Short mmCIF file of C-alpha atoms in Angstrom, two decimals:
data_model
loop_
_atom_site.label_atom_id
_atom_site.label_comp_id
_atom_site.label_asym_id
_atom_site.label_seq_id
_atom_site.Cartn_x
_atom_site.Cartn_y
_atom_site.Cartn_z
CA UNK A 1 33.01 -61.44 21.22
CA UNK A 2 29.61 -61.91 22.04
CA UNK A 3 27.91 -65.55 21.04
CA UNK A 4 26.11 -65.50 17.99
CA UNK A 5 23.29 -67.69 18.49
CA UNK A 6 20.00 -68.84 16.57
CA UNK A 7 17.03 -69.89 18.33
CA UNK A 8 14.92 -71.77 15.54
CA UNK A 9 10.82 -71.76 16.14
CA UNK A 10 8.95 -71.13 13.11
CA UNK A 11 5.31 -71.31 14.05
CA UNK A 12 2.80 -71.45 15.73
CA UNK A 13 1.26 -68.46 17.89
CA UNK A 14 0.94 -70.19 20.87
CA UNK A 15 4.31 -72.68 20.16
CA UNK A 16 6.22 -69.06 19.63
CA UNK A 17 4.77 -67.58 22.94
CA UNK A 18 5.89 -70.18 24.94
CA UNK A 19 9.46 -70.25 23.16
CA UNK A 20 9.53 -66.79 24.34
CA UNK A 21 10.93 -67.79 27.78
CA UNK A 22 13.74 -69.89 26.14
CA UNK A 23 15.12 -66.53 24.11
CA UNK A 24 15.00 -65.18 27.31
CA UNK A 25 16.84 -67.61 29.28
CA UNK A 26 19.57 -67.69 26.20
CA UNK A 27 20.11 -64.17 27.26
CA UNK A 28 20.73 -65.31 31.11
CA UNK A 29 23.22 -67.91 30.05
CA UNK A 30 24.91 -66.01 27.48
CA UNK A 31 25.22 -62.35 28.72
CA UNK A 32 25.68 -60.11 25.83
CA UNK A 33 25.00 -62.20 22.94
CA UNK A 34 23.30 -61.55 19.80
CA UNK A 35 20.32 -63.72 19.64
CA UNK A 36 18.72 -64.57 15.80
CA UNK A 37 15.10 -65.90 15.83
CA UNK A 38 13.87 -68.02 13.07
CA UNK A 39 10.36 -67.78 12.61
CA UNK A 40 7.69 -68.34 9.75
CA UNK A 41 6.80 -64.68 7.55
CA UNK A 42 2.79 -65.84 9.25
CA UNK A 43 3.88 -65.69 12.77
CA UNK A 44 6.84 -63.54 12.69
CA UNK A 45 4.68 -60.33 14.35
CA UNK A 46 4.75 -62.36 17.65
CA UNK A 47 8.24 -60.88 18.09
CA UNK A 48 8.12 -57.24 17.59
CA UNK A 49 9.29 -55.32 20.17
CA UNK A 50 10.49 -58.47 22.10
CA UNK A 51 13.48 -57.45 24.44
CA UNK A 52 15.04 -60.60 24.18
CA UNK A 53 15.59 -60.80 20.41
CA UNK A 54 18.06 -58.98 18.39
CA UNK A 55 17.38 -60.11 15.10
CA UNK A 56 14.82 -61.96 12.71
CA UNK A 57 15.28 -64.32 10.50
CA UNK A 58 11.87 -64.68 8.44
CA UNK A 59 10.94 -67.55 6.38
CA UNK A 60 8.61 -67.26 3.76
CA UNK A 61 5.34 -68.96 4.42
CA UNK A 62 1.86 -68.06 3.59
CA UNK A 63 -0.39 -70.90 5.51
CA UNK A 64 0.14 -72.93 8.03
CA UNK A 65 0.64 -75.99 5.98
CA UNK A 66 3.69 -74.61 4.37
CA UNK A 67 5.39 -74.51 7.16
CA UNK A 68 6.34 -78.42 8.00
CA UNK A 69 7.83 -78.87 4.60
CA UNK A 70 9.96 -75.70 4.74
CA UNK A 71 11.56 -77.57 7.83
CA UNK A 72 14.38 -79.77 6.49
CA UNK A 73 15.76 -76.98 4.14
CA UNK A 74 15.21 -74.36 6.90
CA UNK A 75 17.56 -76.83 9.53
CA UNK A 76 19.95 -77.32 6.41
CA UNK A 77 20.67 -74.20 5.95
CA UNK A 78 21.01 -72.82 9.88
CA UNK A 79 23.29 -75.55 9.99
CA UNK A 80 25.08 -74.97 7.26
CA UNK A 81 25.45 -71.63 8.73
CA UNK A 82 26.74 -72.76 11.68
CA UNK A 83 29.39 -74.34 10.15
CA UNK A 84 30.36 -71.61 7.98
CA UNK A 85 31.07 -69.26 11.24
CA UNK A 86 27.50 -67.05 11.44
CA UNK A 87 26.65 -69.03 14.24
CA UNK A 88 28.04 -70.08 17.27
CA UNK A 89 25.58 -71.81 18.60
CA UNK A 90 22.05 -73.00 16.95
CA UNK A 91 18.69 -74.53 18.97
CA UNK A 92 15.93 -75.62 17.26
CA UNK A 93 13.12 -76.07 19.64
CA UNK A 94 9.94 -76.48 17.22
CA UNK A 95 8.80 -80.34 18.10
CA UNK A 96 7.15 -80.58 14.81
CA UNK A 97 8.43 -82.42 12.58
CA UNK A 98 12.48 -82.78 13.64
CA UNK A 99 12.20 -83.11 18.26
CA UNK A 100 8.91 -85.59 18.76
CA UNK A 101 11.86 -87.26 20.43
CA UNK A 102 11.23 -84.41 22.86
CA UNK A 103 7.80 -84.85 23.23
CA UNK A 104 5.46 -85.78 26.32
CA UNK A 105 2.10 -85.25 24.71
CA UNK A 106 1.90 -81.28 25.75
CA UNK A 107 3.32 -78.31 24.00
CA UNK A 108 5.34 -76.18 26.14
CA UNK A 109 7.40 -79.00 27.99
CA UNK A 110 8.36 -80.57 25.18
CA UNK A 111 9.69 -77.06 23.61
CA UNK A 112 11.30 -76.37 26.78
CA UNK A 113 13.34 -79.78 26.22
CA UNK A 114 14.65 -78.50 22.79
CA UNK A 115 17.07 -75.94 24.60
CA UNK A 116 19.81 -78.36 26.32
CA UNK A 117 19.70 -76.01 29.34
CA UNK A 118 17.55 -75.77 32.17
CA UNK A 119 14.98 -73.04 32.69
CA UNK A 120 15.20 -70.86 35.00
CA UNK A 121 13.66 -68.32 34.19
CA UNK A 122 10.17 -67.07 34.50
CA UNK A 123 8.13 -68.97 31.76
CA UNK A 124 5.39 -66.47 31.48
CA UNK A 125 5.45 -65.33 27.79
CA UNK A 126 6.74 -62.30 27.30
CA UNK A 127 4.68 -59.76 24.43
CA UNK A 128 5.33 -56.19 23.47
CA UNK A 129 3.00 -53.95 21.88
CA UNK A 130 3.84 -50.66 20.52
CA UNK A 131 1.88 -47.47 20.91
CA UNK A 132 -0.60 -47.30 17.94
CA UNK A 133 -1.45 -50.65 18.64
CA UNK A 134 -2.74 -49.93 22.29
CA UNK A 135 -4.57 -46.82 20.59
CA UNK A 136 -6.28 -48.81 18.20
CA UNK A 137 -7.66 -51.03 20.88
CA UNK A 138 -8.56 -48.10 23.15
CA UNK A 139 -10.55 -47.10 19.59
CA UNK A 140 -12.22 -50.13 19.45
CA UNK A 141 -13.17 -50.58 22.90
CA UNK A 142 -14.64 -47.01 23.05
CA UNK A 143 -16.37 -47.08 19.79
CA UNK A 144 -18.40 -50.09 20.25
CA UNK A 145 -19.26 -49.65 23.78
CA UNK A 146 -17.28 -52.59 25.29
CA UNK A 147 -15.70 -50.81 27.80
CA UNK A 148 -18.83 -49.14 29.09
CA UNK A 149 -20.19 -53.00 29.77
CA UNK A 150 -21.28 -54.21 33.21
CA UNK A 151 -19.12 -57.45 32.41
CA UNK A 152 -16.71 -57.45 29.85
CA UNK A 153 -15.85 -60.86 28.01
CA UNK A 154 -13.26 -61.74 25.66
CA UNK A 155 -14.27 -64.91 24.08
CA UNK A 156 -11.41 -67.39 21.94
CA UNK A 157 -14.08 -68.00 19.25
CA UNK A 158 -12.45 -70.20 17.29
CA UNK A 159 -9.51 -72.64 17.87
CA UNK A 160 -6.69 -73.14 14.96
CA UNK A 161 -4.82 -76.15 17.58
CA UNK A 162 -8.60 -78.44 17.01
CA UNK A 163 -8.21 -78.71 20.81
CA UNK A 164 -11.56 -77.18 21.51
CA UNK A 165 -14.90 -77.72 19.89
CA UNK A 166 -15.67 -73.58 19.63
CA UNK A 167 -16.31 -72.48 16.35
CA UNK A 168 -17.64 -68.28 15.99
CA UNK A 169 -21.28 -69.93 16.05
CA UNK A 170 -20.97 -72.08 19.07
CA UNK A 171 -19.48 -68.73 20.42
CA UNK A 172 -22.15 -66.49 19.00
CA UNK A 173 -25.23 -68.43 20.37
CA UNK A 174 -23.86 -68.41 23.52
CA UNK A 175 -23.22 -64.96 24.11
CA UNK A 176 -26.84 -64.43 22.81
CA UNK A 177 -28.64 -66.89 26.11
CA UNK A 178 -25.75 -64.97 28.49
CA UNK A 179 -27.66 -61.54 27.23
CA UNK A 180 -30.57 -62.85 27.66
CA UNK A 181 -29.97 -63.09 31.97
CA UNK A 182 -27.10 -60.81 31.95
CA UNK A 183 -28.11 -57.96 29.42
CA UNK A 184 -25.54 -55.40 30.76
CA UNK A 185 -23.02 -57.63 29.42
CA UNK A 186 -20.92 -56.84 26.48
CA UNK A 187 -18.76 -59.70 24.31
CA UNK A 188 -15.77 -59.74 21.87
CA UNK A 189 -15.74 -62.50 19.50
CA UNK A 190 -12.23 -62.47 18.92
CA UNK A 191 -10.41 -65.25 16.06
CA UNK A 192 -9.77 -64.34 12.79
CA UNK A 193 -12.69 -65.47 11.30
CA UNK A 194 -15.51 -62.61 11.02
CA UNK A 195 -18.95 -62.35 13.17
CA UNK A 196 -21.71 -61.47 11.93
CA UNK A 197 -24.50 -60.14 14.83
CA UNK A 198 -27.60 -57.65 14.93
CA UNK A 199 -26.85 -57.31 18.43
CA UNK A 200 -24.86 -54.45 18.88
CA UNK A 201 -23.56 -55.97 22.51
CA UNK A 202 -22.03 -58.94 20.60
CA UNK A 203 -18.53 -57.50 18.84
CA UNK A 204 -16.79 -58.83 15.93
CA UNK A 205 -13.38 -59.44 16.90
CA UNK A 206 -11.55 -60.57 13.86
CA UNK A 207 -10.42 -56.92 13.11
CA UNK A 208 -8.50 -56.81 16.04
CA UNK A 209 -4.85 -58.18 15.71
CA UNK A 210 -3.60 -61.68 17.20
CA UNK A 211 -0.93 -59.53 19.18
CA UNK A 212 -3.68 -56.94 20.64
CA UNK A 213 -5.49 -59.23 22.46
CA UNK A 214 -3.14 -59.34 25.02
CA UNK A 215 -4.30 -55.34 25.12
CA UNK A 216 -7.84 -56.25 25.08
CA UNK A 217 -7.28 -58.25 28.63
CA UNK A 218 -7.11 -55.07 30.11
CA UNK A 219 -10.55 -54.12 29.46
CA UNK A 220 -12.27 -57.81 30.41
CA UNK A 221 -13.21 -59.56 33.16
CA UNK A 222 -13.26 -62.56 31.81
CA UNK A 223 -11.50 -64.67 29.19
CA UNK A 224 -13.62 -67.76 27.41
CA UNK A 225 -11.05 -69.45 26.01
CA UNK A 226 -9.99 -72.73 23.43
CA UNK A 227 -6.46 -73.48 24.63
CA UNK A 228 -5.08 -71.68 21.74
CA UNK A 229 -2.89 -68.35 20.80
CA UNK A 230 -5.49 -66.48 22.48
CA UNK A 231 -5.14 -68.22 25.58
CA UNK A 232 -2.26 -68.39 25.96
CA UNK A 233 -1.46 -64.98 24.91
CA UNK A 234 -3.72 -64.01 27.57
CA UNK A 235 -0.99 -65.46 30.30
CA UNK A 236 1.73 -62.91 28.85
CA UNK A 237 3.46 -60.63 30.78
CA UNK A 238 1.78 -57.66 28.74
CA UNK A 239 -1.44 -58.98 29.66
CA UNK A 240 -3.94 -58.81 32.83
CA UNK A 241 -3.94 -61.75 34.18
CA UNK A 242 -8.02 -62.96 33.76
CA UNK A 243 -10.32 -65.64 35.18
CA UNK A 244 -10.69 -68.21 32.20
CA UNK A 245 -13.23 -70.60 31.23
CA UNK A 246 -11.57 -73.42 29.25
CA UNK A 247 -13.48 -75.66 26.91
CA UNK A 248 -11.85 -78.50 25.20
CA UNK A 249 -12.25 -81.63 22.97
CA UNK A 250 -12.46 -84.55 25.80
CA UNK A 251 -9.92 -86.86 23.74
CA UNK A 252 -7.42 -83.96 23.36
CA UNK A 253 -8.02 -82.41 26.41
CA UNK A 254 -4.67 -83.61 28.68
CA UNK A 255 -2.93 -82.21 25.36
CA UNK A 256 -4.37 -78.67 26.37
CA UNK A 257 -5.58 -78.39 29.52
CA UNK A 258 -4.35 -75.34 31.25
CA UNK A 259 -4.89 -76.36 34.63
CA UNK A 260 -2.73 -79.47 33.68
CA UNK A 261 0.24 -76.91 32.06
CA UNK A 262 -0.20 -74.68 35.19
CA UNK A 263 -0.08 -77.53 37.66
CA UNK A 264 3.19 -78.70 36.06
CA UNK A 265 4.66 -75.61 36.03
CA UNK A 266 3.89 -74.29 39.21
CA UNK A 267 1.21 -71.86 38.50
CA UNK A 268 -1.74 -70.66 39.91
CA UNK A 269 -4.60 -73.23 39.13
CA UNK A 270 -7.29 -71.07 40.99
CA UNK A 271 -8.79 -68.41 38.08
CA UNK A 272 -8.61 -71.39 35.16
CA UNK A 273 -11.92 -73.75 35.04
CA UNK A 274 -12.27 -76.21 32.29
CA UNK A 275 -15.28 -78.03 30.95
CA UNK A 276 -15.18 -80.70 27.86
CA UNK A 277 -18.28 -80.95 25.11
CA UNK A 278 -21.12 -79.03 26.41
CA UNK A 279 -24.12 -77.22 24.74
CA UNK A 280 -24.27 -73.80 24.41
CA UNK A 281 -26.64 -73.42 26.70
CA UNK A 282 -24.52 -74.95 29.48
CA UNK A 283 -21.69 -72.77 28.89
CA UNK A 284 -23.97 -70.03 29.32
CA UNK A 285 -25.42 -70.64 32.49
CA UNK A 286 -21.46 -71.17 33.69
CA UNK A 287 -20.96 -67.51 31.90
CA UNK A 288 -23.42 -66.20 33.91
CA UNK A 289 -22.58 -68.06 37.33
CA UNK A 290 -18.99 -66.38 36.85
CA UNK A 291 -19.68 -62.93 35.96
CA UNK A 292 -22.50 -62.78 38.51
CA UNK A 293 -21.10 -64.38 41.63
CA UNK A 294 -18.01 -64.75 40.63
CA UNK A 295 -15.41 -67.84 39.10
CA UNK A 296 -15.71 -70.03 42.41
CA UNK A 297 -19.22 -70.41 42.53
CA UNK A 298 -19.28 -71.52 38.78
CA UNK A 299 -15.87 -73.79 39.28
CA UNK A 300 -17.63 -75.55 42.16
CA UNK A 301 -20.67 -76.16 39.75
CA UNK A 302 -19.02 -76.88 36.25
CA UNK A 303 -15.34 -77.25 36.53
CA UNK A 304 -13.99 -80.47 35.24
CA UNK A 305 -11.09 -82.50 36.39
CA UNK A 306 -9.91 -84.39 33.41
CA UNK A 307 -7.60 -87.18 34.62
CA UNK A 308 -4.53 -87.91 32.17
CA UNK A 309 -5.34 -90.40 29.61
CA UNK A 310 -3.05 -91.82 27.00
CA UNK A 311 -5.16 -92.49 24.11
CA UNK A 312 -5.27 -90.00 21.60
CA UNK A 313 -0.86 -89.81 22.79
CA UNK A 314 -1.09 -93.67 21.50
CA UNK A 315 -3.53 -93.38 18.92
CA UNK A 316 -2.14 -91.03 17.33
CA UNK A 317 1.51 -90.18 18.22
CA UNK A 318 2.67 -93.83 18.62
CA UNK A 319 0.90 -94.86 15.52
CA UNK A 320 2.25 -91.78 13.36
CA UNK A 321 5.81 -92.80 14.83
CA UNK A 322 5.86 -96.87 14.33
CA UNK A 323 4.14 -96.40 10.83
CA UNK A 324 7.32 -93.97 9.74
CA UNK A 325 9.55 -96.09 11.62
CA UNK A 326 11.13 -94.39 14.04
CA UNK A 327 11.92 -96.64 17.28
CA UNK A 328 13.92 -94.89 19.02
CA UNK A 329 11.79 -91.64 18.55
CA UNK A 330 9.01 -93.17 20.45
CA UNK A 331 11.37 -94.74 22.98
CA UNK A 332 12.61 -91.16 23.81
CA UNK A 333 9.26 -89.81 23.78
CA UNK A 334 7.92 -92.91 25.99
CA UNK A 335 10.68 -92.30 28.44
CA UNK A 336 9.38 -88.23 28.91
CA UNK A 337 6.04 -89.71 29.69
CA UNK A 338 6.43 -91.87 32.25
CA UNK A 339 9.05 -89.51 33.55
CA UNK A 340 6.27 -86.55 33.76
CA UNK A 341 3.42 -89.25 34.83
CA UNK A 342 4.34 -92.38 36.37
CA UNK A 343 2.80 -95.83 35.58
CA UNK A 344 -0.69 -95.46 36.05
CA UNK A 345 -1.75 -93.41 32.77
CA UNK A 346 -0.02 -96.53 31.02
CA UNK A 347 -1.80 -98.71 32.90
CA UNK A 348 -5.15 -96.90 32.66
CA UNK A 349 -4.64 -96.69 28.34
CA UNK A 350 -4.12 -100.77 28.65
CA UNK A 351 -7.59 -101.29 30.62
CA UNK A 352 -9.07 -99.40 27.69
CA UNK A 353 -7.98 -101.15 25.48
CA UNK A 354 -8.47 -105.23 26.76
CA UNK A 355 -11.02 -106.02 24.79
CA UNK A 356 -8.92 -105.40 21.18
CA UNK A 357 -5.44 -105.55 22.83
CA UNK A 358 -2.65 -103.28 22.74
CA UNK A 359 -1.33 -103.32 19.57
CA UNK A 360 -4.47 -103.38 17.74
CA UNK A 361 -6.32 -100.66 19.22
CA UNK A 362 -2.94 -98.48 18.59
CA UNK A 363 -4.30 -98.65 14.93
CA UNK A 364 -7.78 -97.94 15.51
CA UNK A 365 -9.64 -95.03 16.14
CA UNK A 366 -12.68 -96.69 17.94
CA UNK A 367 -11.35 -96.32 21.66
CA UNK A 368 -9.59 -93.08 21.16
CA UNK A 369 -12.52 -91.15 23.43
#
């Protein structure tokens, strides 16, 4: 009989993508078995249409926040069901709030470590989209004159991780100097919060699905992106592969820099550029260095190489961790660090922090940049 397994990863859009490459490795190491996703009622679209995944097991949830205390019922009762014979095997790979044991202070690694396996396979997420869901972005791209655009750009507008400091505003203004130089140019504004704009050229975005942005990648040629589902939905196997400009939060920005993910991974570093805080008007004249002479020229001028830094892993990891008391939860997590990075990000957090010492600036915020 075929193993009856349960791969457990509730939210989010961009922690689901990822765990997309461990479904599809469970069906490499156990040919012909009947795989059972868990996954929050919010995210569960993610999945349609996924090769890899037999079955869905949706739990309820209506917002985000839901979600963490749904957990320990939720890994009750897929154990519980384990035990009772419906499963043969169960992996739960969400890091939040049962594996920070697992975690190195970025997302996809520490998923990866939640499946006791190695990967081997490729870890580019994998995405389906179904017919009326291409059409309705062919619609959209034909009805507001996107497609007909000089250059074409599909802008993250709005980050749900609070990795990035783009809000729809940030994202609207900017579009509106890149018009100014580059008025051929055509944007989609794409989160799930609406745009307003009297500029025709500038194109609200939220009515397009979280799934169909992967189908919007084939009309751009270029992604501005947050380091969230957008983003990373933009790397899926459905999607074309786009040159990205990255902007992040400086004290998060190790946790979700894709040049950092790439470089760990083994993926091409060349089409991402990065840049932390900036005005709008600086991301502008980068938008217009890329489209116009192309992603080098502007990643010689304004790309960023953000060295790895500990603090906000200490500040606010650690902290969370010795405050609930959970040793050897940060002694597991500690270990994955220093495994991934060596000594010198350890020794670079304690120069930060002489002047308070180590202990105390762990419980303050006021060296965390």
């Amino acid at each position: 009989m075929p193993s009856r397994i349960l791969l457990g990863q509730l939210s989010c859009n961009g922690d689901i993508l990822y765990a997309t490459t461990i479904a599809r490795q469970i069906k490499k190491d156990f040919p012909g078995c009947h795989l059972t996703w868990a996954v929050a009622s919010l995210y569960r679209r993610v999945l349609d249409g996924n090769p890899f995944v037999d079955e869905i097991w949706e739990i309820p949830a209506r917002s985000r926040a839901e979600i963490e205390p749904l957990w320990p019922s939720f890994a009750r009762e897929a154990k519980a069901r384990k035990k009772r014979g419906e499963f043969d095997e169960v992996f739960l790979t969400q890091v939040n709030p049962d594996n920070y044991r697992n975690f190195d202070g970025t997302v996809r690694a520490s998923i990866f470590r939640g499946y006791p396996r190695p990967i081997t396979v490729p870890v580019t997420p994998v995405m389906r989209l179904f017919p009326d869901e291409v059409e309705r972005v062919r619609e959209l791209v034909t009805r507001t004159g996107f497609c007909s655009g000089e250059y074409r750009v599909l802008f993250e507008a709005a980050s749900t991780s609070n990795q990035s400091f783009i809000t729809p505003k940030f994202a609207h203004e900017t579009a509106t100097l890149v018009l100014q130089r580059l008025p051929g140019a055509r944007f989609i504004l794409s989160s799930d919060i609406p745009v307003r704009s009297d500029d025709p050229r500038i194109i609200d975005g939220s009515v397009v699905r979280f799934r169909e942005n992967a189908e919007l990648t084939r009309y751009s040629s270029l992604l501005v992106g947050c380091s969230s589902g957008i983003t990373w939905l933009s790397t899926s196997d459905w999607a074309t592969p786009l040159p990205m400009i990255q902007l992040l939060r400086r004290e998060t920005s190790v946790f979700a820099s894709v040049v950092h993910d790439a470089e760990h991974f083994g993926l091409p570093t060349e089409p991402i550029l990065e840049m932390t805080e900036c005005l709008p008007s600086r991301l502008a004249e980068c938008i217009v260095l890329a489209l116009s002479e192309g992603l080098p020229s502007a990643k010689a001028k304004f790309h960023e190489r953000i060295p790895v830094r500990l603090n906000l892993y200490f500040f606010t990891f650690i902290r969370a961790q010795l405050i609930a008391k959970r040793p050897l939860t940060i002694l597991s997590s500690l270990r994955h660090v220093y495994r991934r990075y060596g000594i010198r990000p350890f020794l670079r957090f304690a120069r930060d922090c002489v002047v308070d010492g180590i202990p105390a600036a762990i419980f303050s915020r006021r060296k965390a940049t």
